[in-house]
Amino acid sequence: MARPSAPVPIPAALQDRLRTQLGTEAEALLAALDMPTPVSIRLNPAKPVDLGGTAIPWCATGRYLAERPVFTLDPLLHAGCYYVQEAASMLLEQAFAASGLAGQDIAALDLCAAPGGKSTHLAALLTPGSLLVSNEVERKRQPALLENVWKWGRMGHVVTGDTPERFAALGPFFDLIVVDAPCSGEGMMRKDPFAREQWSPKLVARCAATQHAILDQAWCALAPGGTLIYSTCTWSSEEDDGALEHLYTLGALPVALPDLSAFGVVRKTHGAVAYPHRLKGEGFFIGLVRKPGERRPREPRANVPDRLAHQGIVHRVQPAWAQQVAQFCATVRTLAAGTPWSAVGPDGGEVPQPAAAYTGTTLEHAADLPVDRAQALTFLRGEALRLGDAPAGSWRRITYAGHGLGFVRGAGNRWNNQLPAAWRIRMR
Ligand code: SAM
């Protein structure tokens, strides 16, 4: 029998630096990095379910679970009712509150978005009338972002796959930009052995340079009076305070976070930091700044359609933003110009797109077909369902506990599975 391999040690140079940074407290931090990881989820307020757990004090929809369930076998996860996310990164909610943008219809960009933790959180925090664009430059990471965003089910969520430079080329358009930057990952060393293996002082320096470059571009895309939220899951001051200091050299104004010390969050010179020995979560840094200038109120636009054709697929878009979305689809590599809704099939019939199953909206092209948990798992494994009469060529949306799970198509005596192959579960 294979023996579990010895844990990768925390690199000595990092241990030394943490001792310099934190003094005697460093021992408690290093010990916490060898403890089990807490299990936490963030609920989707648009898809209420009761999963128990205890509240995460800095995030209204965050919950700690007493133990790790087999998430893969929970149909509610596949229906986008919650997102599995470590708790400290939910501090985004506090930064968003500090921005003063809550309750306003704004244009928001999550520039480094995959796999979608911050994006699904923003999707829940923004008003329904706000535009949310989630971007991921790394092609390998884009499918997971699309899957998570679509399952979360915010109507009109735009997903792009381009460089920060292309966003800078759009000019100062966004009222809110979140840069959850690629970083040296010190705060992930409990969860992820690879974070321990890859760390080096050179990696820290390389990440800091990349972060500055991303922030330079993000700054160009930020509207006057707009807010930029910056976060990492690391503790090096080059990547944390250093990045905010870089923004100040570009003219950024500081915005204070509320005092979160009661939750164990430590205030740093320019932001706030989470350490696993002080709170139940992983390592995280977050801060925010404002661009000088007056925010211009967005003009409401009347008589604009809520559908837009992009690459042969009809997308549902927010009417107030349809024109801007159409314009920037021409500049930025767009993966979804809104919620992909339907296409025309080879027989001329309407083919619902996978994302349409999760929006909670009544569908014109597929009635609901409720299933129990065993049938839901059969469906999620990609199998056909035998559920009575299945008129040939007709479409149904499979629902579990009232939440959409995906589509099937009638073939007379069975419903053929239309769930994208990559989303199917392989676990028995
Ligand atoms: N925000 C995500 C979430 O909450 O699920 C996590 C983002 S992860 C910390 C950073 C992301 O930045 C990665 O997906 C990575 O592919 C992307 N990235 C890497 N280099 C980049 C660059 N030069 N410009 C923009 N994004 C980059």
mmCIF file of N, CA and C in Angstrom, residues 42 51 69 82 90 136 141 152 164 167 174 201 235 242 253-254 265 282 290 298 304 314 316 335 353:
data_model
loop_
_atom_site.group_PDB
_atom_site.id
_atom_site.type_symbol
_atom_site.label_atom_id
_atom_site.label_comp_id
_atom_site.label_asym_id
_atom_site.label_seq_id
_atom_site.Cartn_x
_atom_site.Cartn_y
_atom_site.Cartn_z
ATOM 1 N N ARG A 42 -20.044 29.565 -0.182
ATOM 2 C CA ARG A 42 -20.791 30.826 -0.285
ATOM 3 C C ARG A 42 -22.093 30.522 -1.022
ATOM 4 N N LEU A 51 -28.313 24.680 3.766
ATOM 5 C CA LEU A 51 -27.255 23.666 3.878
ATOM 6 C C LEU A 51 -26.657 23.647 5.275
ATOM 7 N N PRO A 69 -18.358 17.547 2.755
ATOM 8 C CA PRO A 69 -19.197 16.542 2.095
ATOM 9 C C PRO A 69 -18.562 16.137 0.761
ATOM 10 N N TYR A 82 -24.543 27.085 -4.624
ATOM 11 C CA TYR A 82 -23.458 27.587 -3.774
ATOM 12 C C TYR A 82 -22.138 27.360 -4.484
ATOM 13 N N MET A 90 -13.578 35.758 0.923
ATOM 14 C CA MET A 90 -14.913 36.399 0.933
ATOM 15 C C MET A 90 -14.847 37.806 1.526
ATOM 16 N N GLU A 136 -10.591 36.296 -18.194
ATOM 17 C CA GLU A 136 -9.479 35.394 -17.857
ATOM 18 C C GLU A 136 -8.590 35.235 -19.088
ATOM 19 N N ARG A 141 -7.705 28.094 -18.360
ATOM 20 C CA ARG A 141 -8.543 28.372 -17.195
ATOM 21 C C ARG A 141 -9.927 28.918 -17.578
ATOM 22 N N TRP A 152 -23.860 29.794 -11.929
ATOM 23 C CA TRP A 152 -24.312 30.781 -10.938
ATOM 24 C C TRP A 152 -25.591 31.465 -11.439
ATOM 25 N N PRO A 164 -4.971 42.298 -20.159
ATOM 26 C CA PRO A 164 -5.298 43.598 -19.559
ATOM 27 C C PRO A 164 -5.085 44.756 -20.545
ATOM 28 N N PHE A 167 -8.126 45.713 -22.438
ATOM 29 C CA PHE A 167 -9.091 46.480 -21.639
ATOM 30 C C PHE A 167 -8.652 47.928 -21.516
ATOM 31 N N PHE A 174 -14.870 51.374 -16.784
ATOM 32 C CA PHE A 174 -15.454 50.627 -15.661
ATOM 33 C C PHE A 174 -15.475 51.437 -14.361
ATOM 34 N N PRO A 201 12.133 33.437 -3.524
ATOM 35 C CA PRO A 201 12.185 34.905 -3.552
ATOM 36 C C PRO A 201 12.064 35.439 -4.982
ATOM 37 N N TRP A 235 1.524 37.031 1.415
ATOM 38 C CA TRP A 235 1.824 37.971 2.501
ATOM 39 C C TRP A 235 3.059 38.811 2.243
ATOM 40 N N GLY A 242 3.042 46.901 -1.507
ATOM 41 C CA GLY A 242 3.837 47.407 -2.633
ATOM 42 C C GLY A 242 2.970 47.679 -3.862
ATOM 43 N N LEU A 253 -6.188 57.369 -5.039
ATOM 44 C CA LEU A 253 -6.480 57.892 -3.704
ATOM 45 C C LEU A 253 -6.817 56.715 -2.795
ATOM 46 N N PRO A 254 -6.343 56.736 -1.537
ATOM 47 C CA PRO A 254 -6.635 55.598 -0.651
ATOM 48 C C PRO A 254 -8.110 55.576 -0.252
ATOM 49 N N VAL A 265 -8.980 39.996 11.400
ATOM 50 C CA VAL A 265 -8.317 40.555 10.212
ATOM 51 C C VAL A 265 -7.370 41.667 10.680
ATOM 52 N N GLU A 282 -7.811 30.901 4.855
ATOM 53 C CA GLU A 282 -6.433 30.843 4.358
ATOM 54 C C GLU A 282 -5.853 32.260 4.364
ATOM 55 N N ARG A 290 -9.294 54.687 -5.039
ATOM 56 C CA ARG A 290 -10.245 55.365 -5.938
ATOM 57 C C ARG A 290 -9.468 56.202 -6.943
ATOM 58 N N ARG A 298 -24.696 56.859 -15.129
ATOM 59 C CA ARG A 298 -24.970 56.160 -16.399
ATOM 60 C C ARG A 298 -26.341 56.580 -16.925
ATOM 61 N N VAL A 304 -33.917 49.297 -26.117
ATOM 62 C CA VAL A 304 -32.767 48.521 -26.597
ATOM 63 C C VAL A 304 -33.111 47.046 -26.378
ATOM 64 N N VAL A 314 -27.664 33.348 -29.939
ATOM 65 C CA VAL A 314 -28.393 34.465 -29.331
ATOM 66 C C VAL A 314 -28.018 34.514 -27.857
ATOM 67 N N ARG A 316 -28.589 36.525 -24.084
ATOM 68 C CA ARG A 316 -29.425 37.459 -23.320
ATOM 69 C C ARG A 316 -28.488 38.490 -22.697
ATOM 70 N N LEU A 335 -15.914 35.694 -24.956
ATOM 71 C CA LEU A 335 -16.297 34.279 -24.910
ATOM 72 C C LEU A 335 -17.804 34.143 -24.761
ATOM 73 N N GLN A 353 -29.107 26.771 -25.183
ATOM 74 C CA GLN A 353 -27.691 26.700 -24.817
ATOM 75 C C GLN A 353 -27.562 26.290 -23.347
#
